[in-house]
Short mmCIF file of N, CA and C in Angstrom, two decimals:
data_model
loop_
_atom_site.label_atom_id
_atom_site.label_comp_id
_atom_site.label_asym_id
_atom_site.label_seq_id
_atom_site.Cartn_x
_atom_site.Cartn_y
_atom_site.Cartn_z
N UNK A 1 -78.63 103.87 -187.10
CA UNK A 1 -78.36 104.43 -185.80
C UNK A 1 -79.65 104.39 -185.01
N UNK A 2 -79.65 103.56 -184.12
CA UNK A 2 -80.96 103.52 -182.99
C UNK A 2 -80.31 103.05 -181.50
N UNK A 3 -81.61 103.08 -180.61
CA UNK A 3 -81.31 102.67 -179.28
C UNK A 3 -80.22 104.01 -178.49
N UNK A 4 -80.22 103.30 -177.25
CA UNK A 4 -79.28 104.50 -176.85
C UNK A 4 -77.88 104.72 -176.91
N UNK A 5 -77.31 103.83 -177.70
CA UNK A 5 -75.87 104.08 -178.60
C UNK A 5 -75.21 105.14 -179.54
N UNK A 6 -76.76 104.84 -180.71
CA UNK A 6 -76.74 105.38 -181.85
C UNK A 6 -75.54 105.05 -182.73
N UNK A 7 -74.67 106.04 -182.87
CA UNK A 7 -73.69 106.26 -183.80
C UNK A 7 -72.62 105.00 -183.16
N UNK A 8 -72.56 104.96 -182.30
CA UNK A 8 -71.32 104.15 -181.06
C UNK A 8 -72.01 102.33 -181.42
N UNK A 9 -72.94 102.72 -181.22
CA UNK A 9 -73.88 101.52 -181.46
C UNK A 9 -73.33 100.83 -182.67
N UNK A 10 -73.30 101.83 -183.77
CA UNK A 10 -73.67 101.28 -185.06
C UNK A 10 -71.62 100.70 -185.25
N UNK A 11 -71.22 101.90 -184.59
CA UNK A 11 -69.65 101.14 -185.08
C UNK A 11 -69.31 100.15 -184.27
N UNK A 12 -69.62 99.82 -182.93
CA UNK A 12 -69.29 98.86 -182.37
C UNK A 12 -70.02 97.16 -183.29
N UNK A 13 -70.76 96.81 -183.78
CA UNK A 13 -71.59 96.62 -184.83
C UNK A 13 -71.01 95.74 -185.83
N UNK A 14 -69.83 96.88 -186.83
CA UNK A 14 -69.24 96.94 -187.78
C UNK A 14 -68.45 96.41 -187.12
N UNK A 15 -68.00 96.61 -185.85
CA UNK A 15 -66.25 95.94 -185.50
C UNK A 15 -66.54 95.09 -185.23
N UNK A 16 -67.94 94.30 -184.86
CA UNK A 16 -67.71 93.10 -184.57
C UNK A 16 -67.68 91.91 -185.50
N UNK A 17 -67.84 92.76 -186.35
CA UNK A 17 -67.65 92.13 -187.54
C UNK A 17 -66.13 92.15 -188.21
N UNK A 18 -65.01 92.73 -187.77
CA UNK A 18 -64.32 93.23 -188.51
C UNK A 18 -63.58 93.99 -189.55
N UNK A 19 -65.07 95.14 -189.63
CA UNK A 19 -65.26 95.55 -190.72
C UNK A 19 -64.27 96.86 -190.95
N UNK A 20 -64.29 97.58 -192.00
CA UNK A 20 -63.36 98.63 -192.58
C UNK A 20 -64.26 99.74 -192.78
N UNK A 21 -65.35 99.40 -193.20
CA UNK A 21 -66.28 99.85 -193.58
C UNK A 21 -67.52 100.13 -193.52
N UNK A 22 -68.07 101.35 -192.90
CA UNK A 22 -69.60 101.54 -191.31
C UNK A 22 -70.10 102.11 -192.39
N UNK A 23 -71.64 101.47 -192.80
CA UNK A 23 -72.84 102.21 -193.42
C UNK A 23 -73.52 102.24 -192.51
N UNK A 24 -74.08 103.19 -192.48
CA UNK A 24 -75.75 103.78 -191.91
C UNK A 24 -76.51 104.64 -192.45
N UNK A 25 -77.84 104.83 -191.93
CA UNK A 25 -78.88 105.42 -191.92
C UNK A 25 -79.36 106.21 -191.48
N UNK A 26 -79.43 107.50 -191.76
CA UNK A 26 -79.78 108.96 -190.72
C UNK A 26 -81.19 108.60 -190.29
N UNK A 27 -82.05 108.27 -191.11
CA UNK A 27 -83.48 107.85 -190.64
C UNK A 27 -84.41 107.65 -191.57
N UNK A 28 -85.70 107.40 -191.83
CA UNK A 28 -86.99 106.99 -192.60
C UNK A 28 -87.05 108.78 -193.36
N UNK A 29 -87.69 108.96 -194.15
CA UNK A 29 -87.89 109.82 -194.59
C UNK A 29 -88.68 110.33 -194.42
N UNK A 30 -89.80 109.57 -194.30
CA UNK A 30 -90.95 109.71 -193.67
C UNK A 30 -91.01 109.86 -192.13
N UNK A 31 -90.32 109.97 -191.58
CA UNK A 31 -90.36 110.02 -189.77
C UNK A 31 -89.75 111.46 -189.55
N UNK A 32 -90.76 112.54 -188.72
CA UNK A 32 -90.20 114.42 -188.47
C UNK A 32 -89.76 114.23 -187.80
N UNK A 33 -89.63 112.91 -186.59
CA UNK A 33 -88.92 113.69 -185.90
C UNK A 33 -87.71 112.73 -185.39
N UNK A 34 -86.82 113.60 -185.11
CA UNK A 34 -85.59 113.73 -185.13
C UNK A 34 -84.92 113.79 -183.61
N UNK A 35 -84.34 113.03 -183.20
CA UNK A 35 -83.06 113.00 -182.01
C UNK A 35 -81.82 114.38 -182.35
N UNK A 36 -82.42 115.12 -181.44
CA UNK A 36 -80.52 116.37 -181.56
C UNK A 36 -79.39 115.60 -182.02
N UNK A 37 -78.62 116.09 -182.35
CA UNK A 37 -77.24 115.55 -182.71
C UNK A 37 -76.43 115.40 -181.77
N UNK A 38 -77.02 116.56 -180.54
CA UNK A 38 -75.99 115.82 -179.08
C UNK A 38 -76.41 114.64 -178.73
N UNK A 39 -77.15 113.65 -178.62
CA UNK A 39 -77.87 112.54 -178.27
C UNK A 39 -77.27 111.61 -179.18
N UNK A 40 -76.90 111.89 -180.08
CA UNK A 40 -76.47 110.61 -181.60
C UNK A 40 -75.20 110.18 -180.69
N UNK A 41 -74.24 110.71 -180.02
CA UNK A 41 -72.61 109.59 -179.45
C UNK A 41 -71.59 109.69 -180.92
N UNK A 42 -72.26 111.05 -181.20
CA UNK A 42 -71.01 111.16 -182.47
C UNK A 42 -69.85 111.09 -181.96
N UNK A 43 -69.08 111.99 -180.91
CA UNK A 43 -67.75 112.02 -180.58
C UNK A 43 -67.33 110.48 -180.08
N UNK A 44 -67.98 110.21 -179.71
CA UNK A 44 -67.89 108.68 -178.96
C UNK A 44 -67.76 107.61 -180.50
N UNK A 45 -68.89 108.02 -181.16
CA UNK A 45 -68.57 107.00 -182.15
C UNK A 45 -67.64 107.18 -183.32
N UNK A 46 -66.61 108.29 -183.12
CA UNK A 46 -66.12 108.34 -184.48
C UNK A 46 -64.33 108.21 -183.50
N UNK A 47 -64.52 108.32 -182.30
CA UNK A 47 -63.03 107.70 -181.65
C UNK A 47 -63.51 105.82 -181.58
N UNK A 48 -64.40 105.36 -181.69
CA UNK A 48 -64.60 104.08 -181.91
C UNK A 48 -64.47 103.51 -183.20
N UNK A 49 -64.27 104.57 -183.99
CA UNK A 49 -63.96 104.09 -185.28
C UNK A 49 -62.31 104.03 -185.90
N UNK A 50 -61.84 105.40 -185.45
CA UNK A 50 -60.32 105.33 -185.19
C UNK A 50 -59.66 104.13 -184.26
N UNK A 51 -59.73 103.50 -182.93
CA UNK A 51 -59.58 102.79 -182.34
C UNK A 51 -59.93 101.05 -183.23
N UNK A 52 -60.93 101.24 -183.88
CA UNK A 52 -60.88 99.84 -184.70
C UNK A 52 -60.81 99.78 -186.34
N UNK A 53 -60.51 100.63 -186.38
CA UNK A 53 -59.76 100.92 -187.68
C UNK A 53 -60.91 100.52 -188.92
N UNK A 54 -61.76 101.53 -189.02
CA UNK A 54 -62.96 101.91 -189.40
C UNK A 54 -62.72 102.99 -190.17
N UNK A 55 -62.24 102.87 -191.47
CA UNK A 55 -61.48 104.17 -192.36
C UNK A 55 -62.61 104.61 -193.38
N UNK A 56 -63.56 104.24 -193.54
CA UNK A 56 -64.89 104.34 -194.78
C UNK A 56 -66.12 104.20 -194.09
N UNK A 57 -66.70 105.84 -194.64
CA UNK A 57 -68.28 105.82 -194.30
C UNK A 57 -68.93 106.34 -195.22
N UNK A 58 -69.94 105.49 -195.09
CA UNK A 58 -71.22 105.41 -196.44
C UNK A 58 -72.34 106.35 -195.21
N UNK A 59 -72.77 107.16 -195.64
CA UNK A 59 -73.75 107.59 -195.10
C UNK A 59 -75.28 107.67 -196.05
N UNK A 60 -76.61 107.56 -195.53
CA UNK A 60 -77.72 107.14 -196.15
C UNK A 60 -78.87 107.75 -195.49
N UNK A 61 -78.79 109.62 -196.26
CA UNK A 61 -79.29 110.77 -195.08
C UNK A 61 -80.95 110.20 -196.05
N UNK A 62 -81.85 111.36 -195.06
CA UNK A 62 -83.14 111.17 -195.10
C UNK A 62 -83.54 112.06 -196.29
N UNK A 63 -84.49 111.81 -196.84
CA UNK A 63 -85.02 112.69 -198.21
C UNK A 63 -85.47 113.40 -197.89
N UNK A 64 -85.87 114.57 -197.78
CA UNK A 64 -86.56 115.63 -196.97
C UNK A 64 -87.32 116.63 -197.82
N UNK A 65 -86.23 116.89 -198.66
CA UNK A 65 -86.71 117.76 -199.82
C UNK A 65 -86.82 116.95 -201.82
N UNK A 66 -87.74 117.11 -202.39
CA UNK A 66 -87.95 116.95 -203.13
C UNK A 66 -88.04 117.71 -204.20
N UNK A 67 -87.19 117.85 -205.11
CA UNK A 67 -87.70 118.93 -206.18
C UNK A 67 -87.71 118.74 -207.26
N UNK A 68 -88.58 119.32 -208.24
CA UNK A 68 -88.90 118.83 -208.91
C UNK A 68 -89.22 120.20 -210.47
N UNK A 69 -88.59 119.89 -211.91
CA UNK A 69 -89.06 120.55 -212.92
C UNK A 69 -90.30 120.65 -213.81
N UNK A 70 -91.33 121.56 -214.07
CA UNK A 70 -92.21 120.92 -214.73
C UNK A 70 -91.63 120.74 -216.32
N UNK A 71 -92.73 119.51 -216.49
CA UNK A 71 -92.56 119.59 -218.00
C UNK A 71 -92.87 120.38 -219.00
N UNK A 72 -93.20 121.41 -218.89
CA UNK A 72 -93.78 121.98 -220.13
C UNK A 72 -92.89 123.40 -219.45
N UNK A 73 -91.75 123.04 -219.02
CA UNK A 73 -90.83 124.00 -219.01
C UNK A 73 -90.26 124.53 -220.17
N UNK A 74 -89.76 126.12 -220.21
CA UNK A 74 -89.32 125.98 -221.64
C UNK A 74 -88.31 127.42 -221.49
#
């Protein structure tokens, strides 16, 4: 999801491909900062997905948190 589409972006994309099936990318893991979620064209892009018959989403969120056990746990 980039540019000023985003989400709309990414399914228009997939349909031009003919696809069934929209993967994306919330963002780098490494990158803080972040676009609001009003700015992403979610509503826009998920009636663009109904309209081209776009039934499967892979989503591929950012790592943010890491956690981790020590070893000499016991």
């Amino acid at each position: 999801m980039k540019g000023s589409k985003m989400l709309l972006g990414a399914v228009e994309e997939a349909a031009s491909y003919t696809a069934n099936t929209l993967q994306f990318y919330t963002g780098a893991p490494q990158n803080t900062r972040r676009k609001p979620t009003s700015e992403m064209m979610i509503p826009e892009g998920l009636a663009a997905m109904t309209k081209d018959g776009i039934s499967h989403t892979v989503i591929h969120a950012r790592i943010s948190l890491i956690s981790a056990i020590p070893r000499n746990r016991k």
